[in-house]
């Protein structure tokens, strides 16, 4: 008789205390370690919202259906964007106690482990068939500077999405298709505030600091793909840099956006921000968020094109902001064979098509079974393919989500947008400070992006 398959979910809780804050973040393990289990696989991730948890659950189910003798241990560290989880992962990796595998953003974000020689080359996972199935831009960021593969993408998220409560827009007489510029968007916000059928004072739902920085990078893209390209190449590094004026314009647009966001933004997770749109009595009509938000609308039972709709963030309709999650194979791990199996499932059509329909992302493979995806993702797949085929539309890699620019740059950049959101910094001061980071981290920019 086969042993019963089982998934163990460990929940690591941040211990909030003065000491913990001073020392960083500490964690306690609430579940016991499984005893005597050899054939195990430990996976760290930060997918704990309703849609995220459903998606990783489906991927683990797919793995377990193929390898029922393996006990999968999911270690979840809550915190959207992975900012909490990566603290823990760095500690484990640099202490020589790597987990079998962990979620991370593809590209720059795993550079620290590559440079420390802590990742296995996984060229054997990247068969010719896989290379053919994955778009070049995603394949490229799965390689290290040595030309070998070190990660396997599990999805392609789109960052530059404006999520809309359709009922509120209809009731206010707003056609979302007209929201293609910031002036049009401000006018829509004012109209919603003035609509007597609602008591919405802050129509744009915003969450904690990283979601603010996320919104900012979409705004910078809206100012122009050339400006965004200069930014991710580290070229906006002074007040006289070619695209400094564009950076300043983005800061000014962002500052205006803060007039329309909820005052409790800093305390809200990204999914709590989305919940402002889906509440029985909604308190917001819009949110700028990556399409992991689609998983929350899906969990709420809302239909795209009926209760909610989406457009590109104003000024970015011809762009696709890239956020790519991936897994890898650290050196000196307890279950290397199982990690090979896991990466194989992640890379497979079956794995991608189990995970992504629930996650909100599209498959990282061009040969996905589109019939498994919902209305929002069908439109995203069409947009992605159109961008690949057009000379006047563009993809751009997210900095906040670890692919566009060095992680040290990102860590210093996000609080600057937090200060601008809180009103403790001006647009001009923020632009100056962001440009200064280009100097501070100049040597970390190892990739040259060509986005247009
Ligand atoms: C992103 C990640 C997504 C989603 C989101 C919110 O950084 O790439 O998969 O999880 O954070 O947690």
Coordinates of C-alpha atoms in Angstrom, one line a residue, residues 158 317-320 362 366 370 377-395:
X158 CA 1.3 42.1 -15.3
X317 CA -2.1 50.7 -22.4
X318 CA 0.5 49.7 -24.9
X319 CA 2.8 48.3 -22.3
X320 CA 3.1 45.1 -20.2
X362 CA -0.6 34.0 -17.3
X366 CA 3.5 30.2 -25.0
X370 CA -5.9 29.0 -22.9
X377 CA -6.4 36.3 -18.3
X378 CA -7.6 35.7 -21.8
X379 CA -7.4 39.4 -22.4
X380 CA -3.9 39.5 -20.7
X381 CA -2.7 36.7 -22.9
X382 CA -3.9 38.6 -26.0
X383 CA -2.2 41.8 -24.8
X384 CA 1.0 40.0 -24.1
X385 CA 1.1 38.4 -27.5
X386 CA 0.2 41.7 -29.2
X387 CA 3.0 43.5 -27.4
X388 CA 5.5 40.9 -28.5
X389 CA 4.3 41.4 -32.1
X390 CA 4.2 45.2 -32.2
X391 CA 7.0 47.8 -32.7
X392 CA 5.1 50.5 -30.8
X393 CA 4.3 48.6 -27.6
X394 CA 6.6 47.6 -24.9
X395 CA 7.4 45.3 -21.9

